[in-house]
């Protein structure tokens, strides 16, 4: 709140650390809410800041960092997990941005696994490996110990839970003929 009303007090490192931390709780609204507290000039692509926003040598301006983090957020919210990891590895700025958030990659993996566990009962191992960016013994350990899932050959089985249980739903509406009488009368009226 302080930054929203006093943008002069805005500091790059705490701001990016907060945004990076909010990325780890997707698909919640935390990242979007944090963005809404920033001044509008930081949210516009290719924005140019004021003199106090000028980056030090070797540092990216805050607006560029915000744009990069928005790209990561879009990948996560669209369930483009393999693209998220590819984008994260594509630029050294991403490594600089996430460096101050301890366990960032592990937190994201846990959230990806939670989202996957809500929508599937089984998934192909290579696909899940690409989504989690883990393979071999690290993948096996994460899936078994952190998630409690079973690996059977090339398939990872997710136990039944209330989110991934397939349930039929029956929707019934009791509509009486009297409720449609006005509609039927209008259907037979002549247009004026």
Coordinates of C-alpha atoms in Angstrom, one line a residue:
X1 CA 0.0 0.0 0.0
X2 CA 2.9 2.3 0.8
X3 CA 4.3 1.9 -2.7
X4 CA 0.9 2.5 -4.3
X5 CA 0.5 6.0 -2.8
X6 CA 4.2 6.8 -2.5
X7 CA 5.9 5.5 -5.7
X8 CA 9.1 7.5 -4.7
X9 CA 9.6 4.9 -1.9
X10 CA 9.4 2.0 -4.3
X11 CA 12.5 -0.2 -4.2
X12 CA 13.3 -2.7 -6.9
X13 CA 14.6 -5.6 -5.0
X14 CA 11.8 -6.0 -2.4
X15 CA 9.2 -5.4 -5.1
X16 CA 10.6 -8.2 -7.3
X17 CA 11.0 -10.5 -4.3
X18 CA 7.4 -10.0 -3.4
X19 CA 6.3 -10.7 -7.0
X20 CA 8.5 -13.8 -7.3
X21 CA 7.1 -15.1 -4.0
X22 CA 3.5 -14.6 -5.2
X23 CA 4.3 -16.6 -8.3
X24 CA 4.7 -19.7 -6.0
X25 CA 1.0 -19.6 -5.0
X26 CA -0.6 -19.8 -8.4
X27 CA -3.4 -20.1 -9.5
X28 CA -4.4 -17.7 -6.8
X29 CA -4.8 -14.0 -7.2
X30 CA -1.8 -12.9 -5.2
X31 CA 0.4 -12.0 -8.2
X32 CA -2.4 -9.9 -9.9
X33 CA -3.1 -8.2 -6.6
X34 CA 0.5 -7.3 -6.1
X35 CA 0.7 -6.0 -9.6
X36 CA -2.3 -3.8 -9.0
X37 CA -0.4 -2.0 -6.2
X38 CA 2.4 -0.9 -8.6
X39 CA 2.4 2.4 -10.4
X40 CA 1.0 2.1 -14.0
X41 CA 4.2 3.1 -15.7
X42 CA 5.9 -0.1 -14.5
X43 CA 3.2 -2.3 -16.0
X44 CA 3.4 -1.0 -19.5
X45 CA 5.6 -2.9 -21.9
X46 CA 8.9 -1.1 -22.8
X47 CA 8.1 1.6 -20.3
X48 CA 10.7 4.2 -19.4
X49 CA 11.0 5.1 -15.8
X50 CA 12.0 8.4 -14.2
X51 CA 15.5 9.3 -13.2
X52 CA 15.3 7.4 -9.9
X53 CA 14.2 4.3 -11.7
X54 CA 17.4 4.2 -13.8
X55 CA 19.1 0.8 -13.2
X56 CA 22.6 0.5 -11.9
X57 CA 25.2 -1.0 -14.2
X58 CA 24.3 -4.6 -15.0
X59 CA 20.8 -4.4 -13.5
X60 CA 17.5 -4.5 -15.4
X61 CA 14.9 -1.8 -14.8
X62 CA 12.0 -2.7 -12.6
X63 CA 9.6 -2.5 -15.5
X64 CA 11.5 -5.1 -17.4
X65 CA 11.6 -7.4 -14.4
X66 CA 7.8 -7.0 -14.0
X67 CA 7.3 -7.9 -17.6
X68 CA 9.5 -11.0 -17.3
X69 CA 7.6 -12.1 -14.2
X70 CA 4.3 -11.5 -15.9
X71 CA 5.4 -13.8 -18.7
X72 CA 6.2 -16.5 -16.1
X73 CA 2.8 -15.9 -14.4
X74 CA 1.0 -16.3 -17.7
X75 CA 2.7 -19.7 -18.3
X76 CA 1.7 -20.9 -14.9
X77 CA -1.9 -19.8 -15.0
X78 CA -2.3 -21.3 -18.5
X79 CA -0.9 -24.6 -17.3
X80 CA 2.0 -24.2 -19.8
X81 CA 4.4 -25.7 -17.3
X82 CA 7.1 -26.9 -19.8
X83 CA 7.1 -23.5 -21.3
X84 CA 7.5 -22.0 -17.9
X85 CA 10.7 -23.9 -17.3
X86 CA 12.0 -23.1 -20.8
X87 CA 11.3 -19.4 -20.3
X88 CA 12.9 -19.5 -16.8
X89 CA 16.1 -20.9 -18.3
X90 CA 16.1 -18.6 -21.3
X91 CA 17.5 -15.5 -19.7
X92 CA 19.9 -14.7 -16.8
X93 CA 17.6 -12.0 -15.6
X94 CA 15.1 -14.8 -14.5
X95 CA 17.9 -16.4 -12.4
X96 CA 18.7 -13.0 -10.8
X97 CA 15.0 -12.4 -10.0
X98 CA 14.4 -15.8 -8.3
X99 CA 17.7 -15.9 -6.5
X100 CA 16.5 -14.2 -3.3
X101 CA 13.4 -16.5 -2.9
X102 CA 14.7 -19.7 -1.2
X103 CA 13.3 -22.9 -2.8
X104 CA 11.5 -21.1 -5.6
X105 CA 11.7 -24.0 -8.0
X106 CA 10.6 -26.5 -5.4
X107 CA 7.6 -24.4 -4.4
X108 CA 6.6 -24.1 -8.0
X109 CA 6.9 -27.9 -8.5
X110 CA 4.7 -28.5 -5.4
X111 CA 2.0 -26.1 -6.8
X112 CA 2.2 -27.7 -10.3
X113 CA 1.8 -31.2 -8.7
X114 CA -1.2 -29.9 -6.7
X115 CA -2.8 -28.6 -9.8
X116 CA -2.2 -31.8 -11.7
X117 CA -3.5 -33.8 -8.7
X118 CA -6.8 -31.9 -8.9
X119 CA -7.5 -32.7 -12.5
X120 CA -6.1 -36.1 -13.4
X121 CA -6.1 -39.7 -12.1
X122 CA -3.1 -40.8 -14.2
X123 CA -0.6 -39.0 -16.4
X124 CA 2.2 -40.1 -18.7
X125 CA 5.6 -40.0 -16.9
X126 CA 7.5 -38.1 -19.7
X127 CA 4.8 -35.4 -19.7
X128 CA 4.9 -34.9 -15.9
X129 CA 8.7 -34.9 -16.0
X130 CA 8.6 -32.0 -18.4
X131 CA 6.1 -30.2 -16.3
X132 CA 8.1 -30.6 -13.1
X133 CA 11.5 -30.4 -14.8
X134 CA 12.7 -33.5 -12.9
X135 CA 13.8 -36.8 -14.2
X136 CA 15.2 -40.1 -12.9
X137 CA 15.6 -40.6 -9.2
X138 CA 14.8 -37.0 -8.4
X139 CA 11.5 -37.4 -10.2
X140 CA 10.7 -40.7 -8.5
X141 CA 11.5 -39.2 -5.0
X142 CA 9.4 -36.1 -5.6
X143 CA 6.4 -38.1 -6.9
X144 CA 6.5 -40.7 -4.2
X145 CA 7.5 -38.7 -1.1
X146 CA 6.2 -35.2 -1.8
X147 CA 3.0 -36.2 -3.7
X148 CA 2.2 -39.7 -2.5
X149 CA 1.6 -40.9 -6.0
X150 CA 2.4 -44.2 -7.6
X151 CA 4.6 -44.8 -10.6
X152 CA 3.6 -47.9 -12.7
X153 CA 5.9 -48.1 -15.7
X154 CA 5.5 -45.1 -17.8
X155 CA 2.3 -43.9 -16.0
X156 CA 2.0 -41.9 -12.8
X157 CA -1.2 -42.7 -10.9
X158 CA -2.8 -40.1 -8.7
X159 CA -4.9 -41.3 -5.9
X160 CA -8.6 -40.5 -5.9
X161 CA -9.4 -37.2 -4.2
X162 CA -12.4 -35.0 -4.1
X163 CA -11.2 -32.8 -7.0
X164 CA -10.2 -35.5 -9.4
X165 CA -13.1 -37.9 -8.8
X166 CA -15.4 -38.2 -11.8
X167 CA -18.9 -37.6 -10.6
X168 CA -22.0 -37.4 -12.6
X169 CA -24.3 -34.5 -11.8
X170 CA -28.0 -34.5 -12.4
X171 CA -29.6 -31.1 -12.9
X172 CA -33.3 -31.1 -12.6
X173 CA -35.6 -28.2 -13.0
X174 CA -39.3 -28.3 -12.2
X175 CA -40.9 -25.9 -14.6
X176 CA -44.7 -25.8 -14.8
X177 CA -46.6 -25.1 -17.9
X178 CA -48.2 -22.0 -16.4
X179 CA -44.7 -20.4 -16.3
X180 CA -44.5 -20.6 -20.1
X181 CA -48.0 -19.3 -20.8
X182 CA -46.8 -15.7 -21.5
X183 CA -44.1 -17.0 -23.8
X184 CA -46.6 -19.1 -25.8
X185 CA -49.0 -16.2 -26.0
X186 CA -46.3 -13.9 -27.4
X187 CA -45.3 -16.5 -29.9
X188 CA -48.7 -16.3 -31.6
X189 CA -49.2 -12.6 -31.4
X190 CA -48.8 -10.6 -34.6
X191 CA -45.9 -8.1 -34.7
X192 CA -47.0 -4.5 -34.5

